Short mmCIF file of C-alpha atoms in Angstrom, two decimals:
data_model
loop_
_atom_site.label_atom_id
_atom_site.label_comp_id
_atom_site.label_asym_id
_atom_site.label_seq_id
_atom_site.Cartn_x
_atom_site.Cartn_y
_atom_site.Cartn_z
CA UNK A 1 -7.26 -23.71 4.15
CA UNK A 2 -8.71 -20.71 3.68
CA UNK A 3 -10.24 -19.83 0.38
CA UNK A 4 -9.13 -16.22 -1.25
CA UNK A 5 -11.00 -14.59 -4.57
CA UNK A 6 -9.76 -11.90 -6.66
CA UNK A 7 -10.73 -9.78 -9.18
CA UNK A 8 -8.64 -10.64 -11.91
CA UNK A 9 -8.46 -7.51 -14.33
CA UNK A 10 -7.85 -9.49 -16.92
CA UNK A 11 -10.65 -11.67 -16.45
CA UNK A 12 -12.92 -9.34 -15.38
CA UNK A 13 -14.53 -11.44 -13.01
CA UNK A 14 -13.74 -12.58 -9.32
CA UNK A 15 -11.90 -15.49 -9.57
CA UNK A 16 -10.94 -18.36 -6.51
CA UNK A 17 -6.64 -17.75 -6.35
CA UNK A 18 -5.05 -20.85 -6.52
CA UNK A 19 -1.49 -20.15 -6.69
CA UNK A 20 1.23 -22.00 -9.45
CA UNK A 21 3.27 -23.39 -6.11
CA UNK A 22 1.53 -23.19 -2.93
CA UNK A 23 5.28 -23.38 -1.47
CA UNK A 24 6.31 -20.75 -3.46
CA UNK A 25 3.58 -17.92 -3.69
CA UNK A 26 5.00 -15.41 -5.85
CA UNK A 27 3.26 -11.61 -6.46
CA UNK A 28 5.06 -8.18 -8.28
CA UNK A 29 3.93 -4.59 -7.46
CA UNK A 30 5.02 -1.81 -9.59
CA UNK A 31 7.52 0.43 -7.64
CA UNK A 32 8.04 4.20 -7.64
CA UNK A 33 10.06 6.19 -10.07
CA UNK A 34 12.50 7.66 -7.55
CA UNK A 35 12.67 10.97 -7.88
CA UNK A 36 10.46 12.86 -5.24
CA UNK A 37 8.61 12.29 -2.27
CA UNK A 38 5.64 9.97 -2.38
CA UNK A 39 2.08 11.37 -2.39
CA UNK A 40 -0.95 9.83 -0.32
CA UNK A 41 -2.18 8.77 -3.89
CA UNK A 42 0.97 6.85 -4.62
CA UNK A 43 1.04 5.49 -1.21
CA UNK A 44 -2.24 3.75 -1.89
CA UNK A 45 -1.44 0.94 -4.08
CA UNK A 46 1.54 -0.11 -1.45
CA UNK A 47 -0.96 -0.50 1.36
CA UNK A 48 -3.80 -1.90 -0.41
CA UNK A 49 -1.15 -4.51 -1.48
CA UNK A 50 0.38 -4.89 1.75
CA UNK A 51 -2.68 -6.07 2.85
CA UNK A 52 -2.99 -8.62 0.30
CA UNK A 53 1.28 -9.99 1.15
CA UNK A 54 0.11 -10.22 5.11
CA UNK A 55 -3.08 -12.51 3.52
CA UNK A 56 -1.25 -14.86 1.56
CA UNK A 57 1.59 -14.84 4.31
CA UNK A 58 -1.34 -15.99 6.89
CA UNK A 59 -2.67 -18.56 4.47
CA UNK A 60 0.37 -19.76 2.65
CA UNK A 61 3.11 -19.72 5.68
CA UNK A 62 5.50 -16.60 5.78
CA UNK A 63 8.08 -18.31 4.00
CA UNK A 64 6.09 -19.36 0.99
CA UNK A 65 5.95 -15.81 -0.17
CA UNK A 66 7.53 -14.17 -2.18
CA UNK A 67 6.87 -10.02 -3.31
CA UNK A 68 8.85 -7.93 -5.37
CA UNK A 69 8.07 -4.11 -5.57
CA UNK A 70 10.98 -2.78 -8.13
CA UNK A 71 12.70 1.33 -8.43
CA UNK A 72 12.75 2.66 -11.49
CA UNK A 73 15.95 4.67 -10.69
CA UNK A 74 16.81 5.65 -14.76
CA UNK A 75 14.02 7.51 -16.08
CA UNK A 76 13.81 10.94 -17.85
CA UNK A 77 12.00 12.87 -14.83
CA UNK A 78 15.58 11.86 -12.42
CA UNK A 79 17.53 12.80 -15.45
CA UNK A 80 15.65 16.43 -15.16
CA UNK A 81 15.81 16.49 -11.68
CA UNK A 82 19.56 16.22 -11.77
CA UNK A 83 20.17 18.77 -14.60
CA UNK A 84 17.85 21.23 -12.53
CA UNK A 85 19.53 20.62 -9.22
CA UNK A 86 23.38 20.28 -9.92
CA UNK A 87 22.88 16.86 -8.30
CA UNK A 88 24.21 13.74 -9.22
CA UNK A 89 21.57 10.81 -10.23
CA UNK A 90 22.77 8.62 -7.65
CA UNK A 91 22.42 11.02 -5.01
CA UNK A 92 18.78 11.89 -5.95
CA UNK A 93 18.12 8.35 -6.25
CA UNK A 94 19.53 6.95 -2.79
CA UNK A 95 17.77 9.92 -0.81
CA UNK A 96 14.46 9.65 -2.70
CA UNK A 97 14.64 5.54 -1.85
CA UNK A 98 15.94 6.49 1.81
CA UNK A 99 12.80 8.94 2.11
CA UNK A 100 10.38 6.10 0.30
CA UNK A 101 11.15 3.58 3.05
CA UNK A 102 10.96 6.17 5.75
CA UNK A 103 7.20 6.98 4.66
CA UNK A 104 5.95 3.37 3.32
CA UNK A 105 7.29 2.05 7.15
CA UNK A 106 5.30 4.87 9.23
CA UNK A 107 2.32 3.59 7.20
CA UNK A 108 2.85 0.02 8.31
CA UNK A 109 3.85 -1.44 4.95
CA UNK A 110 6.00 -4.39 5.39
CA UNK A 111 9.10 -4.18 3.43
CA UNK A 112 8.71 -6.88 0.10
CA UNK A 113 10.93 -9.82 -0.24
CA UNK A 114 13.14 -8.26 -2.94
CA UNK A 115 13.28 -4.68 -4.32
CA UNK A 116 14.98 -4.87 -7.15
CA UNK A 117 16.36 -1.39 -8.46
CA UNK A 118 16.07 -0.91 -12.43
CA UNK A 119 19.89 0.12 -13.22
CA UNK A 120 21.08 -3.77 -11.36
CA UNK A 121 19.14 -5.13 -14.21
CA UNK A 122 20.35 -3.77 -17.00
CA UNK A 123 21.86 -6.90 -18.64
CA UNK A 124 18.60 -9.12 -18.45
CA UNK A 125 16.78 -6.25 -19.79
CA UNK A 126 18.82 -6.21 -22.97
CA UNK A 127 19.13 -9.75 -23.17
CA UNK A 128 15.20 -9.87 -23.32
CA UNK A 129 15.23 -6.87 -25.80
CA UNK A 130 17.87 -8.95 -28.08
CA UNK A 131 15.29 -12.22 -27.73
CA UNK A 132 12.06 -9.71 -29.08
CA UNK A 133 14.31 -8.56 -31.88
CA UNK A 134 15.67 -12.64 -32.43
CA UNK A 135 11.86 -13.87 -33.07
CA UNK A 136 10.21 -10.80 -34.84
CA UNK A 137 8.36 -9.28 -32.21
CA UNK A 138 10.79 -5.91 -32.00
CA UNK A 139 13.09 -3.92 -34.75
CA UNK A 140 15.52 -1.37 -34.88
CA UNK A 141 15.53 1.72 -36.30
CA UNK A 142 16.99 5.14 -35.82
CA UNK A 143 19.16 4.17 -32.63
CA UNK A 144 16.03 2.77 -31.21
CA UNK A 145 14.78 -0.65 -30.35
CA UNK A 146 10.94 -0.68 -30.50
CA UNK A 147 8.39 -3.69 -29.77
CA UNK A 148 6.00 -4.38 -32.81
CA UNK A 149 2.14 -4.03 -31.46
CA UNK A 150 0.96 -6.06 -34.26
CA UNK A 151 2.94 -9.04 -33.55
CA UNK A 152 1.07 -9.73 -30.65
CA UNK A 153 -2.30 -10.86 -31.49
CA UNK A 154 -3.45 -10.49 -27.72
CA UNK A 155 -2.51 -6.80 -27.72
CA UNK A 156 -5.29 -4.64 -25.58
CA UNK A 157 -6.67 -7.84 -23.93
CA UNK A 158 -5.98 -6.57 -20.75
CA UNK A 159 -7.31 -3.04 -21.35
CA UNK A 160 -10.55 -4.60 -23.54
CA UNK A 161 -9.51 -1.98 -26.29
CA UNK A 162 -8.55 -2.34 -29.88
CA UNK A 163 -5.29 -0.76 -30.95
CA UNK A 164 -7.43 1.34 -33.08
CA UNK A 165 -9.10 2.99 -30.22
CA UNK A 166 -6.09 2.93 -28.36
CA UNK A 167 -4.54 5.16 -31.25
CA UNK A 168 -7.31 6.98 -30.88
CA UNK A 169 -7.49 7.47 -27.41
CA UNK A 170 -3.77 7.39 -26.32
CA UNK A 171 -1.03 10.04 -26.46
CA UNK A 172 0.92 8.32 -28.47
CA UNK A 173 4.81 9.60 -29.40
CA UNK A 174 4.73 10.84 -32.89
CA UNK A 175 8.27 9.45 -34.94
CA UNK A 176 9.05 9.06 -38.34
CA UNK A 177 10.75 5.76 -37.34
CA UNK A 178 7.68 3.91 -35.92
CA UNK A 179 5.97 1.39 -38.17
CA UNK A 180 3.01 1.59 -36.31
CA UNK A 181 2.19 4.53 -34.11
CA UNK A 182 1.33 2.05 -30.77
CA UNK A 183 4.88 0.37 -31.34
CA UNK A 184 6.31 1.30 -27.81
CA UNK A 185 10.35 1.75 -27.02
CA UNK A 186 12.54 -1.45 -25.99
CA UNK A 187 15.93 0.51 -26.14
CA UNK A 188 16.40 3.91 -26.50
CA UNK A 189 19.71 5.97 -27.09
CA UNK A 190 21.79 8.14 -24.74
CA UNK A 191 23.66 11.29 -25.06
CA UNK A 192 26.98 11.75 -23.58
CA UNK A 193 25.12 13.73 -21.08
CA UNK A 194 22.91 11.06 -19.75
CA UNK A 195 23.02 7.60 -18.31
CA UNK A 196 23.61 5.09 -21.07
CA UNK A 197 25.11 1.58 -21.32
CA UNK A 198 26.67 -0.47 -24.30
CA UNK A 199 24.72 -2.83 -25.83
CA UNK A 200 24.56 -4.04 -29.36
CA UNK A 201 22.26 -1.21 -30.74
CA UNK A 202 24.89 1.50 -29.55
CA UNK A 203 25.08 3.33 -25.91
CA UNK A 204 21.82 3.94 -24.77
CA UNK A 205 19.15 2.75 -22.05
CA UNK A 206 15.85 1.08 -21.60
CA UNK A 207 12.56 1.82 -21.92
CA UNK A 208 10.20 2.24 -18.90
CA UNK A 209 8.46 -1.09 -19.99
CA UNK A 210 11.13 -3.46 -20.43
CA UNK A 211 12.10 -2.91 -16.76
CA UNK A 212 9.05 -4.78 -14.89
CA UNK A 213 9.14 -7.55 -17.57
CA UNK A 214 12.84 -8.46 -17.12
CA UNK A 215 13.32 -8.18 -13.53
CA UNK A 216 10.15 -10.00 -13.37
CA UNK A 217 11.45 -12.86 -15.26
CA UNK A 218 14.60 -12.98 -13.40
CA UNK A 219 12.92 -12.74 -10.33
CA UNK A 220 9.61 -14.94 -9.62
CA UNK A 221 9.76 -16.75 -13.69
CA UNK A 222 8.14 -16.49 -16.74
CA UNK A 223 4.91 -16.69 -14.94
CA UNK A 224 4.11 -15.86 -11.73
CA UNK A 225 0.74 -15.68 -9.51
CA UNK A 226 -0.04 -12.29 -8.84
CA UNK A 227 0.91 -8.56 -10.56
CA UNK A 228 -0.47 -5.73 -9.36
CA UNK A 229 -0.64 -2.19 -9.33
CA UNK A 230 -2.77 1.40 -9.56
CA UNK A 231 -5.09 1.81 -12.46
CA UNK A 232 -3.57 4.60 -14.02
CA UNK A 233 -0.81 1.55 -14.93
CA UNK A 234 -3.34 -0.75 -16.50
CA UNK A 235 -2.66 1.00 -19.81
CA UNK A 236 0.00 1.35 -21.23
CA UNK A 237 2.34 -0.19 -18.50
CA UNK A 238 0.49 -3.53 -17.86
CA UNK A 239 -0.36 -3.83 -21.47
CA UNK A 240 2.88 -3.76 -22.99
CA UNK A 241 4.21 -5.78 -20.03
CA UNK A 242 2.16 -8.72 -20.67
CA UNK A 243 3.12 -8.54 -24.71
CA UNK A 244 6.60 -8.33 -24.34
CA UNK A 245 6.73 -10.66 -21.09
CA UNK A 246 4.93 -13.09 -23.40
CA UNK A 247 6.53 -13.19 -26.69
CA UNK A 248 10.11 -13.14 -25.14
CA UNK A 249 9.22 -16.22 -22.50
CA UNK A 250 6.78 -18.24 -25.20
CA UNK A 251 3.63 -18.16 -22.59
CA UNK A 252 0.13 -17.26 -22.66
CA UNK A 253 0.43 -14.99 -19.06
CA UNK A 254 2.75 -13.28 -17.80
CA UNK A 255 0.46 -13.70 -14.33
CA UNK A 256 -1.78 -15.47 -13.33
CA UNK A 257 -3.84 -12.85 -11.91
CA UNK A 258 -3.99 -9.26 -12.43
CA UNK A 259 -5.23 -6.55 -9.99
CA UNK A 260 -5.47 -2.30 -10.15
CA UNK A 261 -6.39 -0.18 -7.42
CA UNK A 262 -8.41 2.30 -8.21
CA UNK A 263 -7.55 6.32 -7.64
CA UNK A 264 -7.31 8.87 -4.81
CA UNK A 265 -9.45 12.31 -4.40
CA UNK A 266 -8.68 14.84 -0.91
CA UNK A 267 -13.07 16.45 0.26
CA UNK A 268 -14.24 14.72 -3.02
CA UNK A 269 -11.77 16.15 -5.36
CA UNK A 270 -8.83 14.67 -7.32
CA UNK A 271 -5.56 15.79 -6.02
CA UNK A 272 -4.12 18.20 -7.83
CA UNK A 273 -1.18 21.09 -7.35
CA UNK A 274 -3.72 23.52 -9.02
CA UNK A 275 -6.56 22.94 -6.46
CA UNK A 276 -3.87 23.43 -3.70
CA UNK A 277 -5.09 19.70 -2.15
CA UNK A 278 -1.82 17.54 -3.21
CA UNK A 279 0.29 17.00 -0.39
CA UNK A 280 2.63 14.20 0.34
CA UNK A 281 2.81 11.43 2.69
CA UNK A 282 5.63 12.94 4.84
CA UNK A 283 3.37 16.61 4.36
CA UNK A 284 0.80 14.95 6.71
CA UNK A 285 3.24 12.77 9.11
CA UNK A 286 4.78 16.20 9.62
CA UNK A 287 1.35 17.63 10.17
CA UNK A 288 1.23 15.35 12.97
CA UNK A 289 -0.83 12.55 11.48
CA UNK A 290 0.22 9.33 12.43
CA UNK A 291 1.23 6.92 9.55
CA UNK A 292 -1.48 4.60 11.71
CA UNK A 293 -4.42 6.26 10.85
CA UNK A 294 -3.57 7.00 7.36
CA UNK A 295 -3.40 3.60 6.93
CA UNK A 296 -7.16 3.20 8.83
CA UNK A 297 -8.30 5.85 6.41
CA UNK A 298 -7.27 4.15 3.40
CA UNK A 299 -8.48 0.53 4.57
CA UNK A 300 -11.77 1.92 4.98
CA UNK A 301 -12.80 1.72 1.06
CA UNK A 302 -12.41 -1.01 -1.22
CA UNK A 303 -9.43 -0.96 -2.68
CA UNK A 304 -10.91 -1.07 -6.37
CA UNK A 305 -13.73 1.85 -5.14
CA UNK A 306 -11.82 5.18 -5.38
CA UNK A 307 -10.88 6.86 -2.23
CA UNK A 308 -11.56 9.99 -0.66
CA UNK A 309 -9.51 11.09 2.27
CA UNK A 310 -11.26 13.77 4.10
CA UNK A 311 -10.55 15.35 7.65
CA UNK A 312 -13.72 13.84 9.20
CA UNK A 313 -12.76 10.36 8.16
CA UNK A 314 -9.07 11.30 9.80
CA UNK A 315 -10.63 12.45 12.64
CA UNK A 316 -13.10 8.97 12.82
CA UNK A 317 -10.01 6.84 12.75
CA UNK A 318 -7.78 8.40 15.17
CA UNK A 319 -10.59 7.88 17.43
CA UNK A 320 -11.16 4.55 16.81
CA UNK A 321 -7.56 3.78 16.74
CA UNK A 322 -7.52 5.20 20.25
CA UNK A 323 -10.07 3.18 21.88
CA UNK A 324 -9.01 0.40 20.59
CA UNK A 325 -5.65 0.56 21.72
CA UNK A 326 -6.60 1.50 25.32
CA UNK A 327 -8.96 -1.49 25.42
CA UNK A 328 -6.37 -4.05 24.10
CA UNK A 329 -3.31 -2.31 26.26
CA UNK A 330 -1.10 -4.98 27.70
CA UNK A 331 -2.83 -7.67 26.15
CA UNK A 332 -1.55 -10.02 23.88
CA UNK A 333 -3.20 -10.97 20.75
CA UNK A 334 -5.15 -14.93 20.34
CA UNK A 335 -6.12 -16.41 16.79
CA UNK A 336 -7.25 -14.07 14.28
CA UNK A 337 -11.08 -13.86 13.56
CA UNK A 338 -12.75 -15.72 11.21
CA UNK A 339 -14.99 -13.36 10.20
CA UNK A 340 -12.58 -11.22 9.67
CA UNK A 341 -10.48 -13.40 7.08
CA UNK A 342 -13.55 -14.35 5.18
CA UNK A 343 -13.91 -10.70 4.54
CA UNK A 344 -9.85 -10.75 3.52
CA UNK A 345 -10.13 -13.58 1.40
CA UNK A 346 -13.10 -12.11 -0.16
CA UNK A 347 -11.22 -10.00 -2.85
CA UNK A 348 -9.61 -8.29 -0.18
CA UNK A 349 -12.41 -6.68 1.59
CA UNK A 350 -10.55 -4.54 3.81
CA UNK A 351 -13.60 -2.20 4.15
CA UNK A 352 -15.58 -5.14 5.12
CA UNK A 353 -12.77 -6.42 7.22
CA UNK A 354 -12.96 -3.12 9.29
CA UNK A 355 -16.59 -3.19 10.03
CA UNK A 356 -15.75 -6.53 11.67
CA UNK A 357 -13.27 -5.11 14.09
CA UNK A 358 -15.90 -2.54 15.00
CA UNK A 359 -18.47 -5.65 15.57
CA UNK A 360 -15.47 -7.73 18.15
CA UNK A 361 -15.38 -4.39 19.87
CA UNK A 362 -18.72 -3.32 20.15
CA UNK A 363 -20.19 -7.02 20.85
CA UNK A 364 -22.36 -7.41 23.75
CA UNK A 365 -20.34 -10.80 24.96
CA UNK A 366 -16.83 -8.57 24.46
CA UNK A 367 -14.39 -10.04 27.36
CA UNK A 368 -10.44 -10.38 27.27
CA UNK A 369 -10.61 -12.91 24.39
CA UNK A 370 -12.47 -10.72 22.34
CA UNK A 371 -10.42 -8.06 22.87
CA UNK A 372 -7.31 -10.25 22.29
CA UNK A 373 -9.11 -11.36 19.18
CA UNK A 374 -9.37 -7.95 17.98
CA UNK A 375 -5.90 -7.23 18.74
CA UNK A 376 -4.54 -10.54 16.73
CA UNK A 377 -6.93 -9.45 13.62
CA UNK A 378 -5.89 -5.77 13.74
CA UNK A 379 -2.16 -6.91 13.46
CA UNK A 380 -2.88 -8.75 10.19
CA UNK A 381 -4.40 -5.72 8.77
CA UNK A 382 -1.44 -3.76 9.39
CA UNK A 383 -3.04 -2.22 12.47
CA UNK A 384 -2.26 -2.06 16.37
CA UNK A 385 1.28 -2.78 16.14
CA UNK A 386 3.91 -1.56 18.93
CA UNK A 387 5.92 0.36 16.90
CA UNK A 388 3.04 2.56 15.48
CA UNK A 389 1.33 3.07 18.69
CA UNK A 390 3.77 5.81 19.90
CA UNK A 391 1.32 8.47 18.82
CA UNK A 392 -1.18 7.31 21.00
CA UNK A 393 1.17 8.11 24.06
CA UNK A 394 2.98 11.49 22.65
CA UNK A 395 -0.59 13.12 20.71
CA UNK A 396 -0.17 17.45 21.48
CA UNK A 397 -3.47 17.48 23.02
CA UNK A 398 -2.57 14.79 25.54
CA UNK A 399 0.63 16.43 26.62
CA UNK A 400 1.55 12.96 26.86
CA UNK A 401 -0.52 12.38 29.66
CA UNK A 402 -2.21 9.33 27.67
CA UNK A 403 -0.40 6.98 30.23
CA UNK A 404 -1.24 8.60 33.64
CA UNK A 405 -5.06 8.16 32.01
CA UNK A 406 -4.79 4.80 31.12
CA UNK A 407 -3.26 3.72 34.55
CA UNK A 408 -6.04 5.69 36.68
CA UNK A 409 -8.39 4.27 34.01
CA UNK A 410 -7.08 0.72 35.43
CA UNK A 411 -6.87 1.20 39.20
CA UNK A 412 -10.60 2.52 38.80
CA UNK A 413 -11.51 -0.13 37.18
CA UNK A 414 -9.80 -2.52 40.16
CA UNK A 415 -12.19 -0.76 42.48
CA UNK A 416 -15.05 -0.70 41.05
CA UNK A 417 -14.19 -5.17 40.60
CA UNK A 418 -13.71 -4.35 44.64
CA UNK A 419 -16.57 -2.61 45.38
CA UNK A 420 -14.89 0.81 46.22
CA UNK A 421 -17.13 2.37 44.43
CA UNK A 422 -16.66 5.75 46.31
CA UNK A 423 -13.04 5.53 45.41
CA UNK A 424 -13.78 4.72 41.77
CA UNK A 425 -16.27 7.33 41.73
CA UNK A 426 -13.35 9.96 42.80
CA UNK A 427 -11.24 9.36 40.00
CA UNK A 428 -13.95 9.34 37.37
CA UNK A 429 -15.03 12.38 38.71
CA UNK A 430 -11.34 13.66 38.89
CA UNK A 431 -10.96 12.82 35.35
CA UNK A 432 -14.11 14.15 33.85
CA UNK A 433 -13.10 17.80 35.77
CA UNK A 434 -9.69 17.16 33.71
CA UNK A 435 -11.30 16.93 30.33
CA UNK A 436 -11.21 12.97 29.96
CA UNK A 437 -14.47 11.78 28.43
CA UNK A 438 -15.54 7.80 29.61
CA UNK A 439 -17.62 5.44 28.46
CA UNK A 440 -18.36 2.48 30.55
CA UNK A 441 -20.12 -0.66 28.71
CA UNK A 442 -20.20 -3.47 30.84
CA UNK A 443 -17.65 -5.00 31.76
CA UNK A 444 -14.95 -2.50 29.78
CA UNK A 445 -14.36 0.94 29.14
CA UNK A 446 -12.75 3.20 26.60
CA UNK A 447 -11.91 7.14 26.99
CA UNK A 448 -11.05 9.96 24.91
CA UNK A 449 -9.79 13.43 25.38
CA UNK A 450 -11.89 16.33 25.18
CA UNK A 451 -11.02 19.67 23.41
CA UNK A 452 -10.74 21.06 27.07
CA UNK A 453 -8.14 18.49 28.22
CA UNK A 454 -6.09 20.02 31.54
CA UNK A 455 -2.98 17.34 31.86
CA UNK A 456 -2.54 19.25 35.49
CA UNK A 457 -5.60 19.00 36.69
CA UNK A 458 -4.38 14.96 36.80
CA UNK A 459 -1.89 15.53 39.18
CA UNK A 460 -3.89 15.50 42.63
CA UNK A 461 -4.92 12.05 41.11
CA UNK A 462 -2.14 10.21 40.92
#
């Protein structure tokens, strides 16, 4: 079986993953707070993570796997975003989900096992909140339920930093009624004018915390294998996950292993609205670029390296993406490479992984195995599937003459394994006076489209 490393955040240190049950594989991603499109930076952590579901899927058997991503649909940005709009919370929430699963699919992101939304789990989150208060680890005070830091002796573990320099460092919530200023909110009241539930500290609703750690719990156990997220959740989020998660279930983890992509910058700058470089997932599907080659962009770096997506490195992978797909068309894929999963397994080396898809294609010995090699390993990265591959066909430029191509691309081929090469000749010179740029190597070929494509001048080839 093939061996998979991590880097384990809390560890600090790359560690060989050896699941809790092997026949039951278990691994939680923090969701979205749904309230707005998705941006390309908060589209990062689902692919990187995607990647690392398809691995333990390969490894483990597709039925030994089990992911949870969660929605935090009750949250004080929706609340806002229904005041502002006249809208009602629901409807905000449903579309914004609706729109999530619409972007996350065009990038290739397999849907998780269970998505759990926030406001389905409101009675295990109290009934956690009620154990914290039961053995000392959380009080009330002032309508609020709040978890107390110092109870936990392991608090900042995860982060490496002492509560004093996280009170020194955080932007902590200033209130008369906290006995220490890291304590963090459990339960929080509600105005008439908000959601709220009953519960036994008065109408009111949960803190952003609680939420992970009880649907958690109810979901894949006290402890679990793998929880994972972007960086920017590693403090406070993951912190006070793990101390609540722990004191309320009595363990040492909360998971096994903990992992945190790192951040997102557009030409070498992080995205902001002020720098006029933030733009949404569906900003660039609209724009024309295929969910496909986002996903190629972001592949290409580490996932703990940050990433910078840049036009050139859009431009690279459409390319690639093209060739590829022409030289695997109407082939179907063989075992996966091994190569290629060492570089998986290796702390999910996608980067790595990448480079060896270049090497199948570009090998000297490349024949129909490689190529259906490439195809099979491509598919496990979330790569090459049918239903991304429309753009290839429909592309502007093309004026979806991508098909015509690839068939006279064939039949010349078929001469030139005849002998016709005056025939073959023809069409390559019928192409090239079209705008089609080939590249022979051997025994295959791969084509792209040059900035003075003609899709006419095709027809007197057909």
């Amino acid at each position: 079986m093939t061996t998979i490393r991590l880097h384990n955040s809390r560890t600090r240190t790359k560690e060989v993953f050896t699941p809790l049950d092997a026949n039951n594989v278990r691994m939680y991603v923090c969701g979205p707070t749904v309230y707005d499109r998705a941006h390309l930076g908060n589209a990062r952590p689902v692919v990187a993570f995607d990647v690392l579901f398809r691995l333990l899927r390969h490894v483990y058997g597709a039925d030994h796997v089990t992911y949870v991503r969660n929605f935090t649909d009750v949250d004080d940005k929706i609340n806002a975003r229904a005041a502002q709009t006249g809208r009602t919370i629901t409807d905000i929430t449903d579309e914004t989900i609706g729109w999530y699963h619409a972007d996350m699919d065009a990038l290739g992101a397999l849907r998780p096992t269970v998505e759990p939304r926030a406001t389905e789990w409101i009675g295990a989150m109290k009934d956690m909140v009620a154990e914290l208060i039961a053995n000392g680890h959380a009080y009330e005070a002032d309508g609020h339920v709040l978890f107390a830091v110092e109870s936990y002796a392991a608090y900042g573990a995860l982060s490496g930093r002492s509560i004093d320099d996280m009170i020194a460092g955080a932007r902590v919530e200033v209130a008369p009624y906290k006995r220490n200023p890291m304590d963090f909110v459990l339960w929080k009241p509600s105005s008439d004018d908000l959601p709220g539930w009953e519960s036994a500290w008065g109408r009111g609703r949960p803190g952003w915390h609680i939420e992970c750690s009880a649907m958690a719990r109810e979901l894949l156990g006290a402890t679990f294998d793998v929880h994972a997220g972007g960086n920017d959740l590693l403090f406070p989020h993951h912190e006070n996950e793990i101390a609540q998660s722990c004191c309320a279930n009595g363990t040492e983890n909360m998971a096994q292993v903990w992992l945190h992509n790192e951040m997102l910058q557009v030409e070498g700058k992080k995205m902001s609205k002020s720098l006029g470089n933030f733009f949404t997932v569906r900003d660039l599907l609209d724009q024309g670029v295929p969910g496909e080659v986002i996903r190629f962009v972001m592949l290409s770096t580490h996932y703990r390296k940050p990433m910078d997506w840049t036009e050139k490195k859009r431009e690279e992978a459409e390319a690639t993406l093209r060739k590829w797909r022409h030289a695997t068309a109407g082939l179907e894929p063989s075992e996966v490479d091994e190569r290629f999963i060492e570089y998986l397994a290796d702390d999910l080396n996608t980067a790595g992984a990448i480079g060896q898809l270049h090497w199948l294609f570009n090998d000297p010995s490349y024949d129909k195995s490689m190529q259906r090699r490439l195809l099979a390993s491509a598919k496990l990265l979330g790569l090459m599937s049918e239903d991304l591959g429309d753009w290839v066909l429909t592309k502007e430029i093309t004026g979806g003459a991508d098909r015509v191509v690839m068939d006279l691309m064939s039949q010349r081929f078929q001469y030139r394994q005849m002998k016709l090469y005056d025939m073959a000749d023809k069409i390559r010179d019928g192409l090239h006076a079209a705008g089609v740029i080939i590249e022979d190597q051997g025994d295959r070929y791969s084509y792209e489209f040059s900035v003075n494509f003609d899709p006419a001048k095709l027809e007197g080839l057909k």
